[in-house]
Amino acid sequence: MNQDLPALALGADHGGFRLKNVLVEWLRARGHTVLDMGTDGPGSVDYPDIAHPTCQAVIDGRVRFGVLVCGTGLGMSYAANRHPEIRCAMVSEATSARLARMHNNANMLALGGRMIGEEMAIDILTTFLATEYEGGRHDRRIAKI
Ligand code: RB5
């Protein structure tokens, strides 16, 4: 385990577990500490039942970032953004992931497991993790959310 790398919690429903598992392995192979919040198979689960505990890991400070994957990413993002402490960016490409960090200080990503491929998801996650929040004028705007 590399203590310098941010820890992440990853959660998915049945529409996202395959992509979630790819990302868990990818992160662990690079030395990140990962909390795998499930689900681990194709059996149907309700995405809020996965989203909320994954958000709680971020809120509690057990991890710095969270990644949620459902079929579209949408349901997961709706559930996550009910938490005032969470800013969950539902993105399908890396530019939005970069700006979500720079401008919105996003602390979670929501991805569509039925919408994007593994390479795009890894590109998104790489960009998200490599980008720092800019602060400044964005602090005021985030406070108004
Ligand atoms: C599950 O069929 C699907 O509704 C879910 O994965 C997600 O896409 C909801 O937003």
PDB file of C-alpha atoms and ligand atoms in Angstrom:
ATOM      1  CA  MET A   1       0.000   0.000   0.000  1.00  0.00           C
ATOM      2  CA  ASN A   2       1.286   3.448  -0.926  1.00  0.00           C
ATOM      3  CA  GLN A   3       0.269   5.923   1.792  1.00  0.00           C
ATOM      4  CA  ASP A   4       0.733   8.854  -0.617  1.00  0.00           C
ATOM      5  CA  LEU A   5      -2.025   7.665  -2.937  1.00  0.00           C
ATOM      6  CA  PRO A   6      -5.644   8.520  -2.142  1.00  0.00           C
ATOM      7  CA  ALA A   7      -7.855   5.689  -0.925  1.00  0.00           C
ATOM      8  CA  LEU A   8     -11.104   5.157  -2.808  1.00  0.00           C
ATOM      9  CA  ALA A   9     -14.446   3.432  -2.234  1.00  0.00           C
ATOM     10  CA  LEU A  10     -16.094   1.854  -5.273  1.00  0.00           C
ATOM     11  CA  GLY A  11     -19.683   0.678  -5.489  1.00  0.00           C
ATOM     12  CA  ALA A  12     -21.887  -0.609  -8.287  1.00  0.00           C
ATOM     13  CA  ASP A  13     -25.228  -2.184  -9.018  1.00  0.00           C
ATOM     14  CA  HIS A  14     -25.789  -5.073 -11.427  1.00  0.00           C
ATOM     15  CA  GLY A  15     -25.500  -2.653 -14.366  1.00  0.00           C
ATOM     16  CA  GLY A  16     -22.050  -1.545 -13.288  1.00  0.00           C
ATOM     17  CA  PHE A  17     -20.333  -4.339 -11.399  1.00  0.00           C
ATOM     18  CA  ARG A  18     -18.178  -5.491 -14.311  1.00  0.00           C
ATOM     19  CA  LEU A  19     -16.716  -2.047 -14.882  1.00  0.00           C
ATOM     20  CA  LYS A  20     -16.403  -1.493 -11.116  1.00  0.00           C
ATOM     21  CA  ASN A  21     -14.384  -4.702 -10.804  1.00  0.00           C
ATOM     22  CA  VAL A  22     -12.064  -3.582 -13.609  1.00  0.00           C
ATOM     23  CA  LEU A  23     -11.491  -0.264 -11.836  1.00  0.00           C
ATOM     24  CA  VAL A  24     -10.926  -1.933  -8.439  1.00  0.00           C
ATOM     25  CA  GLU A  25      -8.217  -4.131  -9.940  1.00  0.00           C
ATOM     26  CA  TRP A  26      -6.704  -1.241 -11.869  1.00  0.00           C
ATOM     27  CA  LEU A  27      -6.489   0.925  -8.743  1.00  0.00           C
ATOM     28  CA  ARG A  28      -5.082  -1.849  -6.538  1.00  0.00           C
ATOM     29  CA  ALA A  29      -2.455  -2.658  -9.146  1.00  0.00           C
ATOM     30  CA  ARG A  30      -1.293   0.951  -8.824  1.00  0.00           C
ATOM     31  CA  GLY A  31      -1.070   0.868  -5.050  1.00  0.00           C
ATOM     32  CA  HIS A  32      -4.330   2.555  -4.065  1.00  0.00           C
ATOM     33  CA  THR A  33      -6.223   1.327  -1.028  1.00  0.00           C
ATOM     34  CA  VAL A  34      -9.695   0.386  -2.265  1.00  0.00           C
ATOM     35  CA  LEU A  35     -12.905  -0.303  -0.345  1.00  0.00           C
ATOM     36  CA  ASP A  36     -15.034  -2.505  -2.593  1.00  0.00           C
ATOM     37  CA  MET A  37     -18.632  -1.843  -1.565  1.00  0.00           C
ATOM     38  CA  GLY A  38     -20.136  -4.405  -3.992  1.00  0.00           C
ATOM     39  CA  THR A  39     -22.142  -5.605  -5.746  1.00  0.00           C
ATOM     40  CA  ASP A  40     -20.134  -8.454  -7.202  1.00  0.00           C
ATOM     41  CA  GLY A  41     -22.480 -10.269  -9.527  1.00  0.00           C
ATOM     42  CA  PRO A  42     -25.317  -9.842 -12.018  1.00  0.00           C
ATOM     43  CA  GLY A  43     -28.097 -10.279  -9.449  1.00  0.00           C
ATOM     44  CA  SER A  44     -30.378  -7.256  -9.331  1.00  0.00           C
ATOM     45  CA  VAL A  45     -29.760  -4.746  -6.540  1.00  0.00           C
ATOM     46  CA  ASP A  46     -31.147  -1.253  -5.964  1.00  0.00           C
ATOM     47  CA  TYR A  47     -28.496   1.371  -6.710  1.00  0.00           C
ATOM     48  CA  PRO A  48     -29.301   3.596  -3.673  1.00  0.00           C
ATOM     49  CA  ASP A  49     -28.509   0.646  -1.389  1.00  0.00           C
ATOM     50  CA  ILE A  50     -24.959   0.716  -2.760  1.00  0.00           C
ATOM     51  CA  ALA A  51     -24.621   4.475  -3.307  1.00  0.00           C
ATOM     52  CA  HIS A  52     -25.377   5.579   0.255  1.00  0.00           C
ATOM     53  CA  PRO A  53     -22.834   3.378   2.101  1.00  0.00           C
ATOM     54  CA  THR A  54     -20.220   4.288  -0.510  1.00  0.00           C
ATOM     55  CA  CYS A  55     -20.927   7.977   0.067  1.00  0.00           C
ATOM     56  CA  GLN A  56     -20.715   7.405   3.812  1.00  0.00           C
ATOM     57  CA  ALA A  57     -17.167   6.084   3.434  1.00  0.00           C
ATOM     58  CA  VAL A  58     -16.233   9.419   1.816  1.00  0.00           C
ATOM     59  CA  ILE A  59     -18.178  11.484   4.376  1.00  0.00           C
ATOM     60  CA  ASP A  60     -16.563   9.615   7.283  1.00  0.00           C
ATOM     61  CA  GLY A  61     -13.100  10.189   5.848  1.00  0.00           C
ATOM     62  CA  ARG A  62     -12.369   6.478   5.457  1.00  0.00           C
ATOM     63  CA  VAL A  63     -11.505   7.261   1.829  1.00  0.00           C
ATOM     64  CA  ARG A  64     -10.799  10.472  -0.043  1.00  0.00           C
ATOM     65  CA  PHE A  65     -12.810   9.697  -3.189  1.00  0.00           C
ATOM     66  CA  GLY A  66     -15.667   7.473  -4.302  1.00  0.00           C
ATOM     67  CA  VAL A  67     -16.651   5.937  -7.618  1.00  0.00           C
ATOM     68  CA  LEU A  68     -20.158   4.675  -8.329  1.00  0.00           C
ATOM     69  CA  VAL A  69     -21.151   2.658 -11.380  1.00  0.00           C
ATOM     70  CA  CYS A  70     -24.663   1.757 -12.502  1.00  0.00           C
ATOM     71  CA  GLY A  71     -26.036   1.215 -15.979  1.00  0.00           C
ATOM     72  CA  THR A  72     -26.127   4.876 -16.895  1.00  0.00           C
ATOM     73  CA  GLY A  73     -24.400   6.507 -13.913  1.00  0.00           C
ATOM     74  CA  LEU A  74     -27.505   8.613 -13.457  1.00  0.00           C
ATOM     75  CA  GLY A  75     -29.297   6.860 -10.612  1.00  0.00           C
ATOM     76  CA  MET A  76     -26.088   6.602  -8.636  1.00  0.00           C
ATOM     77  CA  SER A  77     -25.387  10.313  -9.109  1.00  0.00           C
ATOM     78  CA  TYR A  78     -28.901  11.281  -7.996  1.00  0.00           C
ATOM     79  CA  ALA A  79     -28.529   9.251  -4.788  1.00  0.00           C
ATOM     80  CA  ALA A  80     -25.003  10.486  -4.065  1.00  0.00           C
ATOM     81  CA  ASN A  81     -25.821  14.148  -4.570  1.00  0.00           C
ATOM     82  CA  ARG A  82     -28.522  13.977  -1.876  1.00  0.00           C
ATOM     83  CA  HIS A  83     -25.640  14.109   0.605  1.00  0.00           C
ATOM     84  CA  PRO A  84     -24.581  17.714   1.274  1.00  0.00           C
ATOM     85  CA  GLU A  85     -20.964  16.618   1.699  1.00  0.00           C
ATOM     86  CA  ILE A  86     -20.854  14.875  -1.671  1.00  0.00           C
ATOM     87  CA  ARG A  87     -20.241  16.393  -5.067  1.00  0.00           C
ATOM     88  CA  CYS A  88     -20.658  13.500  -7.456  1.00  0.00           C
ATOM     89  CA  ALA A  89     -19.819  14.130 -11.103  1.00  0.00           C
ATOM     90  CA  MET A  90     -21.619  11.931 -13.616  1.00  0.00           C
ATOM     91  CA  VAL A  91     -19.248  12.002 -16.574  1.00  0.00           C
ATOM     92  CA  SER A  92     -18.621  10.112 -19.788  1.00  0.00           C
ATOM     93  CA  GLU A  93     -15.291  11.637 -20.819  1.00  0.00           C
ATOM     94  CA  ALA A  94     -12.136  12.950 -19.203  1.00  0.00           C
ATOM     95  CA  THR A  95     -12.537  16.684 -19.810  1.00  0.00           C
ATOM     96  CA  SER A  96     -15.602  16.789 -17.573  1.00  0.00           C
ATOM     97  CA  ALA A  97     -13.757  14.751 -14.959  1.00  0.00           C
ATOM     98  CA  ARG A  98     -10.892  17.275 -14.972  1.00  0.00           C
ATOM     99  CA  LEU A  99     -13.216  20.264 -14.675  1.00  0.00           C
ATOM    100  CA  ALA A 100     -15.263  18.521 -11.980  1.00  0.00           C
ATOM    101  CA  ARG A 101     -12.105  18.439  -9.862  1.00  0.00           C
ATOM    102  CA  MET A 102     -10.775  21.897 -10.847  1.00  0.00           C
ATOM    103  CA  HIS A 103     -14.016  23.860 -10.513  1.00  0.00           C
ATOM    104  CA  ASN A 104     -16.418  21.763  -8.425  1.00  0.00           C
ATOM    105  CA  ASN A 105     -14.016  19.974  -6.075  1.00  0.00           C
ATOM    106  CA  ALA A 106     -15.884  16.789  -6.922  1.00  0.00           C
ATOM    107  CA  ASN A 107     -15.221  13.998  -4.459  1.00  0.00           C
ATOM    108  CA  MET A 108     -17.076  11.270  -6.315  1.00  0.00           C
ATOM    109  CA  LEU A 109     -17.510  10.027  -9.852  1.00  0.00           C
ATOM    110  CA  ALA A 110     -20.562   8.289 -11.295  1.00  0.00           C
ATOM    111  CA  LEU A 111     -20.005   6.219 -14.422  1.00  0.00           C
ATOM    112  CA  GLY A 112     -22.341   4.377 -16.768  1.00  0.00           C
ATOM    113  CA  GLY A 113     -21.263   0.766 -17.015  1.00  0.00           C
ATOM    114  CA  ARG A 114     -23.520   0.282 -20.029  1.00  0.00           C
ATOM    115  CA  MET A 115     -22.462   3.574 -21.623  1.00  0.00           C
ATOM    116  CA  ILE A 116     -18.678   3.729 -21.658  1.00  0.00           C
ATOM    117  CA  GLY A 117     -15.870   1.249 -22.204  1.00  0.00           C
ATOM    118  CA  GLU A 118     -13.040   0.268 -19.894  1.00  0.00           C
ATOM    119  CA  GLU A 119     -10.462   2.477 -21.614  1.00  0.00           C
ATOM    120  CA  MET A 120     -12.641   5.564 -21.290  1.00  0.00           C
ATOM    121  CA  ALA A 121     -13.410   4.774 -17.648  1.00  0.00           C
ATOM    122  CA  ILE A 122      -9.700   4.435 -16.855  1.00  0.00           C
ATOM    123  CA  ASP A 123      -8.979   7.670 -18.713  1.00  0.00           C
ATOM    124  CA  ILE A 124     -11.677   9.412 -16.655  1.00  0.00           C
ATOM    125  CA  LEU A 125     -10.380   8.019 -13.374  1.00  0.00           C
ATOM    126  CA  THR A 126      -6.747   8.792 -14.196  1.00  0.00           C
ATOM    127  CA  THR A 127      -7.662  12.388 -15.013  1.00  0.00           C
ATOM    128  CA  PHE A 128      -9.856  12.757 -11.919  1.00  0.00           C
ATOM    129  CA  LEU A 129      -7.077  11.542  -9.616  1.00  0.00           C
ATOM    130  CA  ALA A 130      -4.410  13.695 -11.288  1.00  0.00           C
ATOM    131  CA  THR A 131      -6.333  16.968 -11.028  1.00  0.00           C
ATOM    132  CA  GLU A 132      -6.379  19.314  -8.025  1.00  0.00           C
ATOM    133  CA  TYR A 133      -9.165  21.660  -7.039  1.00  0.00           C
ATOM    134  CA  GLU A 134      -8.410  25.288  -7.979  1.00  0.00           C
ATOM    135  CA  GLY A 135     -10.162  26.903  -5.008  1.00  0.00           C
ATOM    136  CA  GLY A 136     -10.513  30.701  -5.139  1.00  0.00           C
ATOM    137  CA  ARG A 137     -13.779  31.870  -6.704  1.00  0.00           C
ATOM    138  CA  HIS A 138     -15.026  28.281  -6.790  1.00  0.00           C
ATOM    139  CA  ASP A 139     -15.182  28.112  -2.974  1.00  0.00           C
ATOM    140  CA  ARG A 140     -17.968  30.712  -2.996  1.00  0.00           C
ATOM    141  CA  ARG A 141     -19.937  28.902  -5.671  1.00  0.00           C
ATOM    142  CA  ILE A 142     -19.641  25.526  -3.982  1.00  0.00           C
ATOM    143  CA  ALA A 143     -20.775  27.092  -0.689  1.00  0.00           C
ATOM    144  CA  LYS A 144     -23.932  28.277  -2.482  1.00  0.00           C
ATOM    145  CA  ILE A 145     -24.862  24.747  -3.559  1.00  0.00           C
TER     146      ILE A 145
HETATM  147  C1  RB5 B   1     -30.657  -0.924 -13.572  1.00  0.00           C
HETATM  148  O1  RB5 B   1     -31.374  -1.622 -14.519  1.00  0.00           O
HETATM  149  C2  RB5 B   1     -30.484   0.523 -13.997  1.00  0.00           C
HETATM  150  O2  RB5 B   1     -31.699   1.192 -13.873  1.00  0.00           O
HETATM  151  C3  RB5 B   1     -29.415   1.186 -13.172  1.00  0.00           C
HETATM  152  O3  RB5 B   1     -28.215   0.498 -13.339  1.00  0.00           O
HETATM  153  C4  RB5 B   1     -29.097   2.638 -13.484  1.00  0.00           C
HETATM  154  O4  RB5 B   1     -28.806   2.801 -14.833  1.00  0.00           O
HETATM  155  C5  RB5 B   1     -30.062   3.619 -12.983  1.00  0.00           C
HETATM  156  O5  RB5 B   1     -29.866   4.837 -13.097  1.00  0.00           O
END
